[in-house]
Coordinates of C-alpha atoms in Angstrom, one line a residue:
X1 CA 27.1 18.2 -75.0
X2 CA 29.2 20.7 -72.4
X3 CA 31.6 22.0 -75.2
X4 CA 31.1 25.4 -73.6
X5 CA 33.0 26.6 -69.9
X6 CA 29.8 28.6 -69.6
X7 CA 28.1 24.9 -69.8
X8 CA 30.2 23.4 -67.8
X9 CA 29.8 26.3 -64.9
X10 CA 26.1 26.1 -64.9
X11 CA 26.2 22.3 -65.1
X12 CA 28.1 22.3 -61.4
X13 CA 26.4 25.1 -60.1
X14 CA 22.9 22.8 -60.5
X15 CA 24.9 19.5 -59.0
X16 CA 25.8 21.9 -56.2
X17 CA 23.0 24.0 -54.9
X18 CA 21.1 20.8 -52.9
X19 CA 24.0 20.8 -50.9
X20 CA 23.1 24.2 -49.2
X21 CA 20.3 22.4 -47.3
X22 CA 21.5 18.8 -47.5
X23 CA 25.1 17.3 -46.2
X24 CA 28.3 18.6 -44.7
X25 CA 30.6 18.0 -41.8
X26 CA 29.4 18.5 -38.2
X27 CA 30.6 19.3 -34.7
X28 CA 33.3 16.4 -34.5
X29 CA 34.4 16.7 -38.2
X30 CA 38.0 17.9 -38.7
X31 CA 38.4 21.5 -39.0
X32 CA 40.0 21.4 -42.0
X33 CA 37.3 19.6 -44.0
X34 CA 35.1 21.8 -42.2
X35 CA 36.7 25.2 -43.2
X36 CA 37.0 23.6 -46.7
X37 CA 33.4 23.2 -46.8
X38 CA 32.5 26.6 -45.9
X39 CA 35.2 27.9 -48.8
X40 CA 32.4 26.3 -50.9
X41 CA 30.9 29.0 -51.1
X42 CA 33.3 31.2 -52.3
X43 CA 33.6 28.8 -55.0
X44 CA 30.2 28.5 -55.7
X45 CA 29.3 32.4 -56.1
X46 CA 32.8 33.3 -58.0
X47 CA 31.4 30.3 -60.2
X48 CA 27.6 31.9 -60.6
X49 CA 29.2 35.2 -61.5
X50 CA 31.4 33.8 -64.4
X51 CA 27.6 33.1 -65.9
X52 CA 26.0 36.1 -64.5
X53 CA 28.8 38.5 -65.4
X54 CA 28.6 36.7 -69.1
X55 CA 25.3 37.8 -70.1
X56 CA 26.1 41.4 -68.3
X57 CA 29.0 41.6 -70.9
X58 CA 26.8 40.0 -73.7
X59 CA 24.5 43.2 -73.0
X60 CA 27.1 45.4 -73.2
X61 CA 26.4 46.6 -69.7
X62 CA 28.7 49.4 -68.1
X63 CA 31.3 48.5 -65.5
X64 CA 29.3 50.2 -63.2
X65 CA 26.1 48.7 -63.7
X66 CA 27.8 45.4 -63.5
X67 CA 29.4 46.0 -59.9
X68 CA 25.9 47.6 -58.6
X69 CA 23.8 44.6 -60.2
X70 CA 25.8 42.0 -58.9
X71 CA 26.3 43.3 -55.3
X72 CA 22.2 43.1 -55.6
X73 CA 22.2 39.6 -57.3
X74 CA 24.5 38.3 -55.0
X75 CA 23.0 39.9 -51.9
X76 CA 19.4 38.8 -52.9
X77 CA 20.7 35.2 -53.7
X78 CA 23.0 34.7 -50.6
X79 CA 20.0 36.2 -48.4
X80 CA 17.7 33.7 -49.2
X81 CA 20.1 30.8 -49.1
X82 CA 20.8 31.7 -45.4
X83 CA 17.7 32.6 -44.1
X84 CA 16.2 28.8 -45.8
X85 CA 19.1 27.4 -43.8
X86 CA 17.4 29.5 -40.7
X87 CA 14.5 26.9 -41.1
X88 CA 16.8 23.7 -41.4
X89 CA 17.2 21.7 -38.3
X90 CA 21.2 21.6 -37.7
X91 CA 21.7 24.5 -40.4
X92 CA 21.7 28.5 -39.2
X93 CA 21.8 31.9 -40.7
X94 CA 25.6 33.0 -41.3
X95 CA 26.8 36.4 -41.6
X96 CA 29.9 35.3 -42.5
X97 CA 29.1 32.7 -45.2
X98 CA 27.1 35.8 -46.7
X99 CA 30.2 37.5 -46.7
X100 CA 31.7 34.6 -48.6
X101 CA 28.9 34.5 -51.4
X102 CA 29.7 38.1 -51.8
X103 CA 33.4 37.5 -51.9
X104 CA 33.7 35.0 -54.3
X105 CA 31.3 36.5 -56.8
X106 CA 33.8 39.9 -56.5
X107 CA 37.0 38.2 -56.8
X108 CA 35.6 36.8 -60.1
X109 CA 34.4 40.4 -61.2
X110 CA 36.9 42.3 -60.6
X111 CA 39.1 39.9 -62.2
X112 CA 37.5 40.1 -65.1
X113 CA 37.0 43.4 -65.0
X114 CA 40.7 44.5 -65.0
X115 CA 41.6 42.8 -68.3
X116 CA 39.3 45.9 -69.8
X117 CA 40.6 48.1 -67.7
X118 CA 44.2 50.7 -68.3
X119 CA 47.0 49.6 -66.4
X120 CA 46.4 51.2 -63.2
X121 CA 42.9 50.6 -63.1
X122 CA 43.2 47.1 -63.9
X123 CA 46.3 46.1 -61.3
X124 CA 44.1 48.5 -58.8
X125 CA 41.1 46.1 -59.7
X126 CA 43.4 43.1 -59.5
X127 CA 44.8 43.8 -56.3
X128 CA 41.0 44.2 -54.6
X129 CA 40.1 40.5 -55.9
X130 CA 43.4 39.2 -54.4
X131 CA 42.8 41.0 -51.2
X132 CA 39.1 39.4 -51.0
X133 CA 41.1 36.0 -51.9
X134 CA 43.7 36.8 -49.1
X135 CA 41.4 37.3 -46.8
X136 CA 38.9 34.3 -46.9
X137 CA 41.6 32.0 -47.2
X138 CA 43.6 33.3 -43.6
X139 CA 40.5 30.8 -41.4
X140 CA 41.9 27.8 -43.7
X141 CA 45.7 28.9 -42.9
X142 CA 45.1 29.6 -39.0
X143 CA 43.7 26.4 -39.1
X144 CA 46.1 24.5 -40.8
X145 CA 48.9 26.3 -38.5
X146 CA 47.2 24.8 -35.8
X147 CA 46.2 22.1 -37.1
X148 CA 50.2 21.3 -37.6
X149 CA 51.0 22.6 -34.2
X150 CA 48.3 20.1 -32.5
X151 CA 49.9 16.6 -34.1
X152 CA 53.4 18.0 -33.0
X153 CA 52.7 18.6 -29.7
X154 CA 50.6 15.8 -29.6
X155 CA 50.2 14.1 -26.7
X156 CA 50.3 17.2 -25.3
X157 CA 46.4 18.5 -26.3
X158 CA 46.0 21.5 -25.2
X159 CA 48.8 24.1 -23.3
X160 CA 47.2 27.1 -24.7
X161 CA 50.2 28.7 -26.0
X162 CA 48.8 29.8 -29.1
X163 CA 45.5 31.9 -29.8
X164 CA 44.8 29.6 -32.5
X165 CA 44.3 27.2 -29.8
X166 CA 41.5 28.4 -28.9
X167 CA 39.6 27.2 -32.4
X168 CA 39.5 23.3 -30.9
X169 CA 37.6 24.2 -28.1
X170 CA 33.3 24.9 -28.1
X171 CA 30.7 25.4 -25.8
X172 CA 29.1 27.8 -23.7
X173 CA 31.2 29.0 -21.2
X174 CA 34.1 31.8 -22.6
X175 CA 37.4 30.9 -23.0
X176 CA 41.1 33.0 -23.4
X177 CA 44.4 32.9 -23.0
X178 CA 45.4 34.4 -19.7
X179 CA 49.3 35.4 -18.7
X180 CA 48.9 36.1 -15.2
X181 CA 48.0 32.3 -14.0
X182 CA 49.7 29.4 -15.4
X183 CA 51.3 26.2 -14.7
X184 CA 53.5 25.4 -18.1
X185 CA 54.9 27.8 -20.4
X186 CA 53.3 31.5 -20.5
X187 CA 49.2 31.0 -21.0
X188 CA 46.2 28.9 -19.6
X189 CA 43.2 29.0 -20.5
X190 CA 41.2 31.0 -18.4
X191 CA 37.1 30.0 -18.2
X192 CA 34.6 32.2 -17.7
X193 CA 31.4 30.0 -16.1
X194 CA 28.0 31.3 -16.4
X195 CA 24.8 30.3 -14.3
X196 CA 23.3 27.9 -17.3
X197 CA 21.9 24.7 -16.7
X198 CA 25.8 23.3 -18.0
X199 CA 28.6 25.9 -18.3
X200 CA 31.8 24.5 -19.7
X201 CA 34.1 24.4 -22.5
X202 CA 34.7 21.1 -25.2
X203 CA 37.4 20.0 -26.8
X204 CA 36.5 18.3 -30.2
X205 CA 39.7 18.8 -32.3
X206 CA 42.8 16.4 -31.4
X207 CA 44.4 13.5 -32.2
X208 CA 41.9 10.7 -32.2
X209 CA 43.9 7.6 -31.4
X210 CA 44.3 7.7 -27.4
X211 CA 44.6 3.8 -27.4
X212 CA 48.4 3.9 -26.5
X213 CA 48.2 5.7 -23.5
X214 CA 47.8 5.2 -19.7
X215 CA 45.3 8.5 -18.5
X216 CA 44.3 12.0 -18.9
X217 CA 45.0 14.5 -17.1
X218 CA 45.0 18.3 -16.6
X219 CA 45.4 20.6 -13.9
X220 CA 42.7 23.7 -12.6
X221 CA 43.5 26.8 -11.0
X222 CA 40.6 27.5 -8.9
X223 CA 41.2 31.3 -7.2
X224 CA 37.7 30.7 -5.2
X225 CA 36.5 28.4 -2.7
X226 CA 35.6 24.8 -3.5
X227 CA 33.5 23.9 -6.8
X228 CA 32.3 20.7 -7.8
X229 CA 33.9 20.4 -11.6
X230 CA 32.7 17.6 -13.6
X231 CA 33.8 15.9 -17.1
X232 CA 33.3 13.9 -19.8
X233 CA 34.9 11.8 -22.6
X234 CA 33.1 10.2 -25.5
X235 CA 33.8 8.5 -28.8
X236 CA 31.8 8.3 -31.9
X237 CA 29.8 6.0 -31.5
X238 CA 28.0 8.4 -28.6
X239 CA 27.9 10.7 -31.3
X240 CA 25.3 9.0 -32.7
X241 CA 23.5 8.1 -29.8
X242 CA 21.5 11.4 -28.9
X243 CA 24.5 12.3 -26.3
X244 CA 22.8 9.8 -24.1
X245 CA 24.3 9.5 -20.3
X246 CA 25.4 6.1 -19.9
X247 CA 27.2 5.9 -23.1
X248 CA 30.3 8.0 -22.3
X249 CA 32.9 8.7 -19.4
X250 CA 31.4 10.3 -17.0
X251 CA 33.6 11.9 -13.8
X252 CA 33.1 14.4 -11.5
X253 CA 36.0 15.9 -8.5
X254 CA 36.0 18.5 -6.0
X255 CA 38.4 21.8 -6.9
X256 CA 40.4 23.3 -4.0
X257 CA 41.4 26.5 -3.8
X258 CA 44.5 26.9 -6.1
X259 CA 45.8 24.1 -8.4
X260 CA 44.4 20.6 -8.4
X261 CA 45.8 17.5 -11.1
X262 CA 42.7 15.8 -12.1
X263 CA 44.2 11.7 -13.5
X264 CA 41.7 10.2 -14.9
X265 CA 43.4 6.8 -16.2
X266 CA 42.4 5.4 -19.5
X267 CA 41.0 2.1 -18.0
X268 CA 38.0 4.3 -16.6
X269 CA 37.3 6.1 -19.9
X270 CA 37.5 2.2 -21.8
X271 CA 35.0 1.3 -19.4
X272 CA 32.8 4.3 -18.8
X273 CA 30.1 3.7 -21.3
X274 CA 27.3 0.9 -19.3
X275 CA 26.8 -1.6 -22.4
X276 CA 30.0 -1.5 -24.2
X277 CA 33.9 -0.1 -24.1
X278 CA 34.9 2.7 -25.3
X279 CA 36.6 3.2 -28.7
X280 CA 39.9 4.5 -27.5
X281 CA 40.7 5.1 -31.0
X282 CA 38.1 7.5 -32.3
X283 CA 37.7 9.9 -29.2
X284 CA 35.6 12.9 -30.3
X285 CA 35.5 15.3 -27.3
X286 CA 36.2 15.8 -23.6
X287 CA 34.7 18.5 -21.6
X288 CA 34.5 20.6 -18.7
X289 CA 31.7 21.7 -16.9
X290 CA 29.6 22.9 -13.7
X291 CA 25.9 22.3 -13.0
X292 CA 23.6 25.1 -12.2
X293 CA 25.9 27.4 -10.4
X294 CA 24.1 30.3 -8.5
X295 CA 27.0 32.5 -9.2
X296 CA 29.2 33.0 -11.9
X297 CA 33.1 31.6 -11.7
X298 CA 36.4 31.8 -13.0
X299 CA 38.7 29.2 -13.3
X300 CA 42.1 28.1 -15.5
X301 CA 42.7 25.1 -17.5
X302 CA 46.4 24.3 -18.6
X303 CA 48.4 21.4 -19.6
X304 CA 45.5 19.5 -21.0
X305 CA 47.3 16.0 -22.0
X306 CA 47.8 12.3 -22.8
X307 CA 49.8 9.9 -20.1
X308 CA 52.0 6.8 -21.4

């Protein structure tokens, strides 16, 4: 039935579109199948401009008109995928996946625009798709580079010696590498705390399997007077569970002025959900946080890491 690529193109594209609104990784996925998903659409678009593209050529349409009618096509198409996802519950509008939809439908375009073209004009048209290619693929390679760098260092978790370091952490709080205070090697990781109900930063990307080891622990560089610091460790299943209270590790400690070793041992995370132990082998996040601060404070996370 499909003898045709052209077939087979559309035949994907109309497998693929439900999964703008429906699946996909979330918050606790791994960042590489995450960053995979998201080249999707690259894929997608270069994919509906192989078809669109076709019938411009069928009509013998200028190369001009083809580049201006597809920048419109795509923009239109990618508009209204984003702004649906606007309405979705867990889904939101995305500059940069526009970007994407745009990017893939050029790098087919241009591509196939340079095999009409002389031979300056077409490596000049070749070079632009490569550089759109280039360029949406360096997220996937930061990624994978620290990605690599994480299971090396591993039990190490975080020592915020590299800015790509900075992709495994979330939440609302800002976080950065600072030179000027740190305990191991040349960075920490230097939180900015706002006034919110909870300001603090997440880690969500790690090695999962903590079962083998005897605490966690990290130290804080508090350069003000004393601030109650609290934290938090849960698995998957608390994923599930509408982030409900009793069904993590919950801990709180005083910061001093200046560094303090928090050691929390892994005994208290196993038992720190109320109705059942933890899964020491599919830990999804820890986190950092304050609780309705009146003022706004700085303080410095290093050597984030896994005791035998």
């Amino acid at each position: 039935m499909f003898h045709s690529p052209y077939k087979w193109c559309f035949l994907v594209l109309v497998i693929a579109s439900p999964l703008f609104v429906w699946g996909g990784p979330d918050l606790y996925s791994h960042r590489l199948l995450t960053e995979l998903w998201n080249l999707g659409h690259l894929v997608f678009f270069a994919l509906f401009v192989v078809l669109l593209d076709h019938y411009w050529y069928s009509q013998q349409r200028s190369k001009f008109f083809r580049i201006f009618a597809t920048l419109i096509v795509l923009l239109s198409i990618g508009l209204t995928t984003e702004l649906i996802q606007f309405g979705i519950a867990g889904r939101y509008f995305s500059w940069i996946d526009l970007c994407r939809d745009i990017s893939g439908g050029f790098i087919v375009l241009f591509w196939k625009i340079s095999q009409k073209e002389a031979r300056v004009q077409g490596a000049l048209f070749r070079l632009i798709a490569l550089l759109l290619l280039c360029i949406n693929m360096i997220p996937l390679l930061k990624i994978s580079f620290d990605t690599y760098h994480s299971y090396r260092e591993f039990p190490l978790l975080a020592g915020f010696e590299h800015k790509t370091e900075l992709s495994r952490w979330d939440g609302l709080a800002r976080l950065s590498l600072d030179s000027q205070i740190h305990l191991q090697g040349n960075y920490s990781g230097k939180i900015e705390l706002g006034t919110e109900q909870y300001s603090g930063v997440f880690l969500n990307q790690f090695p999962r399997n903590w079962s083998n080891h005897k605490a966690l622990s990290f130290n804080v560089y508090n350069p003000g007077p004393s601030l109650q610091l609290h934290y938090r460790v849960h698995d998957n299943l608390h994923s599930g569970d509408f982030q409900d209270f009793s069904n993590r590790f919950n801990g709180s400690s005083v910061l001093d002025h200046g560094w303090n070793e928090i050691i929390i041992p892994m005994a208290d995370i196993l038992h720190g959900p109320q109705n059942r132990k933890m899964n020491l082998d599919k830990i999804q996040s820890f986190g950092i946080f304050v609780v309705q601060q009146k003022d706004k404070r700085i303080i410095y996370i290093d050597n984030v890491r896994l005791q035998q």
